[in-house]
Amino acid sequence: MIKEVLADGKKRMEGALTALENDFAKLRTGRAATSLVDSIPVDYYGTPTPINQVASVSIPDSRTIAIQPWDKGAFPLIEKALLQSDLGLNPVNDGKLLRISIPPLTEDRRKELVRIAKKYTEDSKIALRNVRRDLNDSMKKLEKDKEISEDEQRKAQEDVQKMTDDYVKKCDAACVDKEKEILEI
């Protein structure tokens, strides 16, 4: 019974860490990465479709993203979606490819990105603490329903706390890595 609750908690904490990594992938670091544009929705035949499902996205060099639509009619749609996104990037359409040049980041922008990364990390830690609270409530309920003893409940809560601490350390480590990447010139 306790193992099932802990396994569920571990899965949920893994999900919080994965969400943090996905948020970090969307942060622009001055280097070109397909993850910057992959999830931008394009209004393709009336359906919001991610760019990576209507075009080939590649990185020809460290400061350029190239997007080659499979359908020539998608050029203006993709261009419009990129301009409306919050990335602040301007695509150049040469008829065959959409090229996006990634400008170097200013120091102010780097600091702002570090603040955003720290906010994402804090949101992730809040999610971890919410999972911990839910698990502890589940353990208390099991003890109240006489399915486990008080000692087992205390031991399980210690295990939950240890697991939470491990995932918080992983979040902090991911934040430090992302911060180094952002501040790297």
XYZ file of C-alpha atoms in Angstrom:
185
model
C 0.000 0.000 0.000
C 2.742 2.459 1.003
C 4.886 1.440 -1.979
C 2.030 2.225 -4.372
C 1.588 5.709 -2.891
C 5.344 6.342 -3.045
C 5.548 5.070 -6.642
C 2.707 7.412 -7.639
C 4.474 10.304 -5.898
C 7.750 9.522 -7.634
C 5.977 9.520 -11.009
C 4.360 12.899 -10.265
C 7.664 14.393 -9.094
C 9.345 13.103 -12.280
C 6.588 14.891 -14.202
C 7.350 18.172 -12.412
C 11.048 17.804 -13.291
C 10.195 17.020 -16.935
C 7.946 20.105 -17.081
C 10.837 22.213 -15.765
C 13.169 20.829 -18.434
C 10.552 21.596 -21.115
C 10.231 25.170 -19.819
C 14.025 25.542 -19.903
C 14.138 24.255 -23.494
C 11.902 27.144 -24.554
C 14.197 29.784 -23.043
C 16.317 31.460 -25.692
C 19.991 31.316 -24.789
C 21.558 33.090 -27.759
C 22.134 29.778 -29.528
C 19.825 28.356 -32.150
C 17.749 25.371 -31.031
C 14.807 23.695 -32.739
C 12.952 23.599 -29.414
C 12.505 27.387 -29.666
C 10.077 27.066 -32.573
C 8.886 23.427 -32.472
C 5.789 24.055 -30.405
C 4.684 27.371 -31.953
C 1.156 26.760 -33.318
C 0.477 27.486 -36.987
C -3.130 27.984 -38.149
C -2.857 25.244 -40.785
C -6.161 24.746 -42.614
C -8.044 26.053 -39.607
C -6.278 23.769 -37.121
C -3.547 24.965 -34.724
C -0.634 22.686 -35.639
C 2.924 22.817 -34.211
C 5.546 24.033 -36.710
C 7.459 20.750 -36.526
C 4.379 18.974 -37.951
C 4.080 21.205 -41.036
C 7.747 21.837 -41.793
C 11.269 20.570 -41.440
C 13.154 22.539 -38.774
C 16.962 22.484 -38.839
C 19.971 24.323 -37.442
C 22.465 25.129 -40.252
C 24.746 27.028 -37.842
C 24.812 28.076 -34.200
C 22.886 31.329 -34.790
C 20.358 30.309 -37.464
C 17.168 28.252 -37.550
C 15.973 27.103 -40.969
C 12.348 26.113 -41.527
C 11.336 24.389 -44.746
C 7.567 23.894 -45.060
C 6.396 20.713 -46.772
C 3.514 22.654 -48.331
C 4.395 25.877 -50.217
C 1.072 27.387 -49.089
C 2.241 27.182 -45.478
C 4.998 29.817 -45.896
C 2.822 32.830 -44.989
C 1.073 30.893 -42.218
C 4.353 29.893 -40.554
C 5.778 33.374 -41.008
C 2.692 34.893 -39.372
C 2.854 32.419 -36.464
C 6.538 33.240 -35.866
C 5.868 36.978 -35.896
C 2.960 36.559 -33.435
C 4.976 34.369 -31.053
C 6.570 35.939 -27.985
C 10.110 35.102 -29.154
C 10.620 38.462 -30.857
C 12.311 36.884 -33.868
C 11.890 37.992 -37.486
C 11.895 35.261 -40.136
C 13.360 35.944 -43.590
C 11.496 34.227 -46.442
C 13.646 33.410 -49.493
C 10.952 31.355 -51.258
C 12.496 27.990 -50.318
C 13.291 28.443 -46.648
C 12.348 30.606 -43.721
C 15.537 31.651 -41.968
C 15.554 32.982 -38.439
C 18.721 34.662 -37.275
C 19.223 34.485 -33.505
C 20.786 37.752 -32.334
C 23.304 37.694 -29.488
C 21.713 38.415 -26.125
C 22.360 41.675 -24.306
C 23.460 41.532 -20.690
C 20.091 42.874 -19.499
C 18.266 40.203 -21.498
C 20.535 37.510 -20.047
C 19.749 38.667 -16.519
C 16.040 38.686 -17.330
C 16.293 35.132 -18.707
C 18.075 34.009 -15.529
C 15.212 35.504 -13.482
C 12.704 33.641 -15.647
C 14.669 30.396 -15.216
C 14.655 30.872 -11.440
C 10.892 31.499 -11.532
C 10.394 28.252 -13.492
C 12.520 26.459 -10.905
C 10.486 27.902 -8.025
C 7.234 26.876 -9.751
C 8.622 23.372 -10.090
C 9.571 23.274 -6.401
C 6.036 24.381 -5.501
C 4.688 21.494 -7.578
C 7.041 19.115 -5.728
C 5.869 20.406 -2.349
C 2.240 19.963 -3.429
C 2.983 16.348 -4.333
C 4.677 15.881 -0.941
C 1.607 17.306 0.828
C -0.712 14.988 -1.127
C 1.448 11.964 -0.296
C 1.588 12.852 3.389
C -2.199 13.283 3.421
C -2.556 9.854 1.796
C -0.305 8.323 4.468
C -2.305 9.964 7.260
C -5.527 8.671 5.731
C -4.102 5.138 5.533
C -3.134 5.349 9.193
C -6.537 6.776 10.155
C -8.257 3.920 8.300
C -6.049 1.497 10.291
C -4.404 0.138 7.115
C -0.921 1.019 8.378
C 0.517 1.635 11.823
C 1.654 4.995 13.171
C 5.307 3.912 12.922
C 4.852 2.915 9.285
C 3.210 6.242 8.596
C 6.115 8.184 10.156
C 8.662 6.107 8.218
C 6.720 6.689 4.988
C 6.608 10.445 5.628
C 10.388 10.433 6.116
C 10.736 8.592 2.781
C 8.479 11.158 1.108
C 10.561 14.008 2.552
C 13.791 12.368 1.368
C 12.335 11.883 -2.125
C 11.165 15.525 -2.189
C 14.620 16.742 -1.133
C 16.234 14.690 -3.929
C 13.945 16.197 -6.576
C 14.448 19.730 -5.224
C 18.223 19.183 -5.574
C 17.690 18.016 -9.175
C 15.651 21.169 -9.898
C 18.350 23.385 -8.378
C 21.062 21.599 -10.392
C 19.060 22.053 -13.611
C 18.645 25.757 -12.796
C 22.382 26.206 -12.197
C 23.150 24.491 -15.523
C 20.637 26.661 -17.388
C 21.991 29.790 -15.712
C 25.527 28.927 -16.878
C 24.203 28.317 -20.391
C 22.364 31.667 -20.447
C 25.287 33.691 -19.089
C 27.797 32.001 -21.406
C 28.935 34.424 -24.110
